[in-house]
PDB file of C-alpha atoms in Angstrom:
ATOM      1  CA  MET A   1       4.242  54.761  45.733  1.00 69.00           C
ATOM      2  CA  LEU A   2       6.011  52.123  42.814  1.00 83.00           C
ATOM      3  CA  ILE A   3       5.627  48.743  44.170  1.00 88.00           C
ATOM      4  CA  GLU A   4       6.986  45.668  42.221  1.00 89.00           C
ATOM      5  CA  VAL A   5       4.866  42.317  42.851  1.00 90.00           C
ATOM      6  CA  ASN A   6       6.731  39.058  41.692  1.00 88.00           C
ATOM      7  CA  VAL A   7       3.665  36.548  41.605  1.00 89.00           C
ATOM      8  CA  GLU A   8       4.368  32.840  41.424  1.00 87.00           C
ATOM      9  CA  ASP A   9       1.429  31.092  39.918  1.00 82.00           C
ATOM     10  CA  CYS A  10       2.419  27.978  41.055  1.00 78.00           C
ATOM     11  CA  TYR A  11      -1.034  26.430  40.991  1.00 71.00           C
ATOM     12  CA  GLY A  12      -1.332  26.814  36.991  1.00 65.00           C
ATOM     13  CA  LEU A  13      -4.393  29.330  37.740  1.00 58.00           C
ATOM     14  CA  ALA A  14      -3.613  31.683  35.075  1.00 47.00           C
ATOM     15  CA  GLN A  15      -2.515  28.760  32.321  1.00 44.00           C
ATOM     16  CA  GLN A  16      -5.738  27.076  33.312  1.00 46.00           C
ATOM     17  CA  SER A  17      -7.634  29.502  32.656  1.00 41.00           C
ATOM     18  CA  ALA A  18      -7.471  30.007  28.990  1.00 38.00           C
ATOM     19  CA  ASP A  19      -9.436  26.458  29.067  1.00 40.00           C
ATOM     20  CA  ALA A  20     -12.313  27.704  31.578  1.00 41.00           C
ATOM     21  CA  SER A  21     -14.425  24.706  30.814  1.00 39.00           C
ATOM     22  CA  ASN A  22     -11.919  22.586  32.790  1.00 43.00           C
ATOM     23  CA  LEU A  23     -12.363  25.042  35.879  1.00 43.00           C
ATOM     24  CA  PRO A  24     -14.941  25.579  38.402  1.00 45.00           C
ATOM     25  CA  GLU A  25     -16.987  28.907  37.578  1.00 42.00           C
ATOM     26  CA  SER A  26     -15.480  30.254  40.546  1.00 40.00           C
ATOM     27  CA  ALA A  27     -11.774  29.146  39.575  1.00 45.00           C
ATOM     28  CA  ALA A  28     -12.438  30.514  35.979  1.00 41.00           C
ATOM     29  CA  SER A  29     -13.421  34.124  37.238  1.00 41.00           C
ATOM     30  CA  GLY A  30     -10.365  33.867  39.837  1.00 56.00           C
ATOM     31  CA  GLU A  31      -7.780  34.747  37.334  1.00 74.00           C
ATOM     32  CA  ILE A  32      -6.041  37.980  38.508  1.00 87.00           C
ATOM     33  CA  SER A  33      -3.402  39.522  36.283  1.00 88.00           C
ATOM     34  CA  ALA A  34      -0.058  40.392  37.663  1.00 88.00           C
ATOM     35  CA  GLU A  35      -0.665  44.215  36.521  1.00 91.00           C
ATOM     36  CA  THR A  36      -4.057  44.112  38.806  1.00 93.00           C
ATOM     37  CA  TRP A  37      -1.975  42.747  41.679  1.00 94.00           C
ATOM     38  CA  GLU A  38       0.710  45.286  41.138  1.00 94.00           C
ATOM     39  CA  ASN A  39      -2.375  48.311  41.133  1.00 94.00           C
ATOM     40  CA  TRP A  40      -3.957  46.169  44.356  1.00 96.00           C
ATOM     41  CA  PHE A  41      -0.744  46.210  45.930  1.00 96.00           C
ATOM     42  CA  SER A  42       0.209  50.042  45.558  1.00 95.00           C
ATOM     43  CA  VAL A  43      -3.187  51.337  46.263  1.00 96.00           C
ATOM     44  CA  TRP A  44      -2.766  49.441  49.780  1.00 96.00           C
ATOM     45  CA  LEU A  45       0.737  50.446  50.162  1.00 95.00           C
ATOM     46  CA  GLU A  46      -0.463  53.860  49.517  1.00 94.00           C
ATOM     47  CA  ASN A  47      -3.040  53.350  52.164  1.00 94.00           C
ATOM     48  CA  GLN A  48      -0.783  51.963  54.702  1.00 93.00           C
ATOM     49  CA  GLU A  49       2.104  54.674  54.145  1.00 91.00           C
ATOM     50  CA  ALA A  50       2.448  55.651  57.962  1.00 89.00           C
ATOM     51  CA  TYR A  51       2.941  51.918  58.437  1.00 85.00           C
ATOM     52  CA  VAL A  52       5.803  51.611  55.626  1.00 87.00           C
ATOM     53  CA  PRO A  53       9.353  52.791  56.017  1.00 85.00           C
ATOM     54  CA  VAL A  54      10.447  54.973  53.658  1.00 85.00           C
ATOM     55  CA  ALA A  55      11.774  53.737  50.328  1.00 88.00           C
ATOM     56  CA  PRO A  56      12.501  54.817  46.569  1.00 89.00           C
ATOM     57  CA  GLY A  57      10.132  51.367  45.596  1.00 91.00           C
ATOM     58  CA  TYR A  58       8.620  48.554  47.254  1.00 94.00           C
ATOM     59  CA  GLU A  59       9.013  44.526  46.523  1.00 95.00           C
ATOM     60  CA  VAL A  60       6.429  41.926  47.534  1.00 95.00           C
ATOM     61  CA  SER A  61       6.374  38.195  46.449  1.00 95.00           C
ATOM     62  CA  LEU A  62       3.446  36.579  46.157  1.00 95.00           C
ATOM     63  CA  ARG A  63       3.055  32.632  45.431  1.00 95.00           C
ATOM     64  CA  LEU A  64      -0.398  30.797  44.609  1.00 93.00           C
ATOM     65  CA  THR A  65      -0.015  27.705  45.237  1.00 93.00           C
ATOM     66  CA  ALA A  66      -2.724  24.279  46.461  1.00 93.00           C
ATOM     67  CA  ASP A  67      -3.371  22.927  49.753  1.00 95.00           C
ATOM     68  CA  HIS A  68      -0.594  20.083  49.478  1.00 93.00           C
ATOM     69  CA  GLN A  69       2.283  22.994  48.965  1.00 94.00           C
ATOM     70  CA  MET A  70       0.561  24.897  51.982  1.00 95.00           C
ATOM     71  CA  GLN A  71       0.703  22.357  54.361  1.00 96.00           C
ATOM     72  CA  SER A  72       4.395  21.187  53.593  1.00 96.00           C
ATOM     73  CA  LEU A  73       5.133  25.385  54.460  1.00 95.00           C
ATOM     74  CA  ASN A  74       2.512  25.353  57.218  1.00 95.00           C
ATOM     75  CA  LEU A  75       4.437  22.452  59.195  1.00 96.00           C
ATOM     76  CA  GLN A  76       7.698  23.633  58.380  1.00 96.00           C
ATOM     77  CA  TYR A  77       7.175  26.942  59.386  1.00 94.00           C
ATOM     78  CA  ARG A  78       3.865  26.598  62.073  1.00 95.00           C
ATOM     79  CA  GLN A  79       4.722  23.258  63.008  1.00 96.00           C
ATOM     80  CA  LEU A  80       1.108  22.731  62.069  1.00 95.00           C
ATOM     81  CA  ASP A  81       0.378  19.724  59.551  1.00 96.00           C
ATOM     82  CA  ARG A  82      -2.914  21.246  57.870  1.00 96.00           C
ATOM     83  CA  PRO A  83      -3.359  23.408  54.941  1.00 95.00           C
ATOM     84  CA  THR A  84      -3.624  27.196  55.481  1.00 96.00           C
ATOM     85  CA  ASP A  85      -5.256  29.733  53.307  1.00 97.00           C
ATOM     86  CA  VAL A  86      -2.439  32.648  53.721  1.00 97.00           C
ATOM     87  CA  LEU A  87       1.014  32.580  54.696  1.00 97.00           C
ATOM     88  CA  ALA A  88       3.302  35.869  55.423  1.00 96.00           C
ATOM     89  CA  PHE A  89       6.820  35.957  55.539  1.00 95.00           C
ATOM     90  CA  ALA A  90       7.726  39.453  56.723  1.00 93.00           C
ATOM     91  CA  ALA A  91      10.915  40.667  55.725  1.00 91.00           C
ATOM     92  CA  LEU A  92      11.401  43.639  57.809  1.00 78.00           C
ATOM     93  CA  GLU A  93      11.287  41.564  60.838  1.00 63.00           C
ATOM     94  CA  VAL A  94      14.846  40.646  60.035  1.00 53.00           C
ATOM     95  CA  ASP A  95      17.323  42.636  61.577  1.00 53.00           C
ATOM     96  CA  CYS A  96      19.675  43.091  58.521  1.00 52.00           C
ATOM     97  CA  PRO A  97      21.748  46.098  58.725  1.00 51.00           C
ATOM     98  CA  GLN A  98      21.688  48.281  55.295  1.00 53.00           C
ATOM     99  CA  LEU A  99      24.268  50.476  54.007  1.00 47.00           C
ATOM    100  CA  GLU A 100      22.922  53.690  53.419  1.00 55.00           C
ATOM    101  CA  GLU A 101      23.517  54.028  49.991  1.00 47.00           C
ATOM    102  CA  MET A 102      21.192  50.725  49.414  1.00 50.00           C
ATOM    103  CA  GLN A 103      18.334  52.427  51.726  1.00 54.00           C
ATOM    104  CA  SER A 104      18.662  55.273  49.004  1.00 62.00           C
ATOM    105  CA  SER A 105      18.914  53.575  45.932  1.00 69.00           C
ATOM    106  CA  GLU A 106      17.377  50.200  46.375  1.00 82.00           C
ATOM    107  CA  PRO A 107      13.575  48.936  46.543  1.00 89.00           C
ATOM    108  CA  LEU A 108      12.951  47.723  49.888  1.00 91.00           C
ATOM    109  CA  TYR A 109      11.941  44.015  50.093  1.00 92.00           C
ATOM    110  CA  LEU A 110       8.893  43.562  52.237  1.00 94.00           C
ATOM    111  CA  GLY A 111       8.137  39.926  52.147  1.00 95.00           C
ATOM    112  CA  ASP A 112       6.809  36.934  50.506  1.00 96.00           C
ATOM    113  CA  ILE A 113       3.097  36.182  50.574  1.00 97.00           C
ATOM    114  CA  VAL A 114       1.757  32.792  49.822  1.00 97.00           C
ATOM    115  CA  ILE A 115      -1.754  31.983  49.236  1.00 96.00           C
ATOM    116  CA  SER A 116      -3.817  28.232  49.079  1.00 95.00           C
ATOM    117  CA  ILE A 117      -5.766  28.598  45.883  1.00 94.00           C
ATOM    118  CA  ASP A 118      -7.685  25.610  46.708  1.00 94.00           C
ATOM    119  CA  THR A 119      -8.360  26.655  50.423  1.00 96.00           C
ATOM    120  CA  ALA A 120      -9.294  30.243  48.939  1.00 95.00           C
ATOM    121  CA  GLN A 121     -12.009  28.409  46.411  1.00 94.00           C
ATOM    122  CA  ARG A 122     -13.965  26.661  49.347  1.00 95.00           C
ATOM    123  CA  GLN A 123     -13.444  30.253  51.564  1.00 95.00           C
ATOM    124  CA  ALA A 124     -14.928  32.074  48.803  1.00 94.00           C
ATOM    125  CA  GLN A 125     -17.887  29.455  48.504  1.00 94.00           C
ATOM    126  CA  GLN A 126     -18.229  29.280  52.233  1.00 95.00           C
ATOM    127  CA  GLN A 127     -18.483  33.409  51.907  1.00 92.00           C
ATOM    128  CA  GLY A 128     -20.748  33.545  49.079  1.00 92.00           C
ATOM    129  CA  HIS A 129     -18.303  35.772  47.256  1.00 92.00           C
ATOM    130  CA  SER A 130     -16.255  35.375  44.469  1.00 91.00           C
ATOM    131  CA  LEU A 131     -12.552  33.496  44.203  1.00 92.00           C
ATOM    132  CA  LYS A 132     -11.170  37.168  42.917  1.00 93.00           C
ATOM    133  CA  THR A 133     -12.719  38.946  46.238  1.00 94.00           C
ATOM    134  CA  GLU A 134     -11.192  35.818  48.458  1.00 95.00           C
ATOM    135  CA  LEU A 135      -7.765  36.108  46.849  1.00 95.00           C
ATOM    136  CA  ALA A 136      -7.847  40.111  47.586  1.00 96.00           C
ATOM    137  CA  TRP A 137      -9.037  39.521  51.149  1.00 96.00           C
ATOM    138  CA  LEU A 138      -6.219  36.848  51.803  1.00 97.00           C
ATOM    139  CA  ALA A 139      -3.246  38.955  49.814  1.00 97.00           C
ATOM    140  CA  ALA A 140      -4.668  42.280  51.983  1.00 97.00           C
ATOM    141  CA  HIS A 141      -3.859  39.966  55.399  1.00 97.00           C
ATOM    142  CA  GLY A 142      -0.661  38.722  54.204  1.00 97.00           C
ATOM    143  CA  PHE A 143       0.271  42.339  52.989  1.00 96.00           C
ATOM    144  CA  LEU A 144      -0.847  43.768  56.668  1.00 96.00           C
ATOM    145  CA  HIS A 145       1.452  41.108  58.442  1.00 95.00           C
ATOM    146  CA  LEU A 146       4.447  42.010  55.913  1.00 94.00           C
ATOM    147  CA  LEU A 147       3.921  45.479  57.663  1.00 93.00           C
ATOM    148  CA  GLY A 148       3.895  44.420  61.073  1.00 91.00           C
ATOM    149  CA  TRP A 149       0.583  43.821  61.935  1.00 92.00           C
ATOM    150  CA  ASP A 150      -0.270  40.744  63.826  1.00 92.00           C
ATOM    151  CA  HIS A 151      -4.038  39.358  65.542  1.00 92.00           C
ATOM    152  CA  PRO A 152      -2.730  37.817  68.851  1.00 91.00           C
ATOM    153  CA  ASP A 153      -6.109  38.352  70.357  1.00 94.00           C
ATOM    154  CA  GLU A 154      -9.371  38.800  69.531  1.00 94.00           C
ATOM    155  CA  GLU A 155      -9.008  42.910  69.719  1.00 95.00           C
ATOM    156  CA  SER A 156      -6.629  42.844  67.573  1.00 94.00           C
ATOM    157  CA  LEU A 157      -8.077  40.144  64.961  1.00 93.00           C
ATOM    158  CA  ALA A 158     -11.292  42.428  64.844  1.00 95.00           C
ATOM    159  CA  GLN A 159      -8.744  45.542  64.493  1.00 95.00           C
ATOM    160  CA  MET A 160      -6.563  44.135  61.692  1.00 95.00           C
ATOM    161  CA  LEU A 161      -9.857  42.552  59.638  1.00 94.00           C
ATOM    162  CA  ASP A 162     -11.731  46.423  59.615  1.00 95.00           C
ATOM    163  CA  ARG A 163      -7.999  47.362  58.055  1.00 95.00           C
ATOM    164  CA  GLN A 164      -8.817  44.290  55.493  1.00 95.00           C
ATOM    165  CA  GLU A 165     -11.997  45.757  54.332  1.00 95.00           C
ATOM    166  CA  THR A 166     -10.695  49.013  54.269  1.00 95.00           C
ATOM    167  CA  LEU A 167      -7.980  48.006  51.937  1.00 96.00           C
ATOM    168  CA  LEU A 168     -10.403  46.181  49.410  1.00 96.00           C
ATOM    169  CA  GLN A 169     -12.816  48.805  49.748  1.00 96.00           C
ATOM    170  CA  ALA A 170      -9.806  50.932  48.188  1.00 96.00           C
ATOM    171  CA  ILE A 171      -9.566  48.632  45.289  1.00 96.00           C
ATOM    172  CA  GLY A 172     -13.483  48.817  44.968  1.00 94.00           C
ATOM    173  CA  LEU A 173     -14.210  45.105  46.284  1.00 93.00           C
ATOM    174  CA  ALA A 174     -16.150  44.030  49.236  1.00 85.00           C
ATOM    175  CA  VAL A 175     -16.780  41.269  51.641  1.00 79.00           C
ATOM    176  CA  GLN A 176     -19.972  39.990  52.515  1.00 67.00           C
ATOM    177  CA  THR A 177     -20.414  39.929  56.512  1.00 56.00           C
ATOM    178  CA  ALA A 178     -22.831  37.528  57.696  1.00 48.00           C
TER     179      ALA A 178
END
């Protein structure tokens, strides 16, 4: 299954990592190449194949940003005036008819995932794992939202967190649970 991931690094993590002496150690180790993101999403897509409409390919946008930008998005879309770790904007939720020719020839756009690097760094420290692991955890969470997963109650949250662990294991990462 082919997936194209458009990574927009508004935080500047990739640029800053060239001079890692200016970054906290956890941030310097958090750099993830666009190729790695694409590989991860490809593995996740195959893992979640049953939840994905059939298409010749898939697209996802991933934006890495700072708390102040995340707070603005969270206020605009969720009416919560505080930063959050990850937001997902699923394109599949939109009822937009597509021509059959488009469905058979164009990649299916799954949506946008936005992650706050500032919040991810804090959470990685609190959880005792690397920034890379936290970013993968948050991206997996956002990806599941793009595929229609949600967590309105404790039971569905537990199921979603279990699935996130499965996705991380599929790419060779694991989260430490307390």
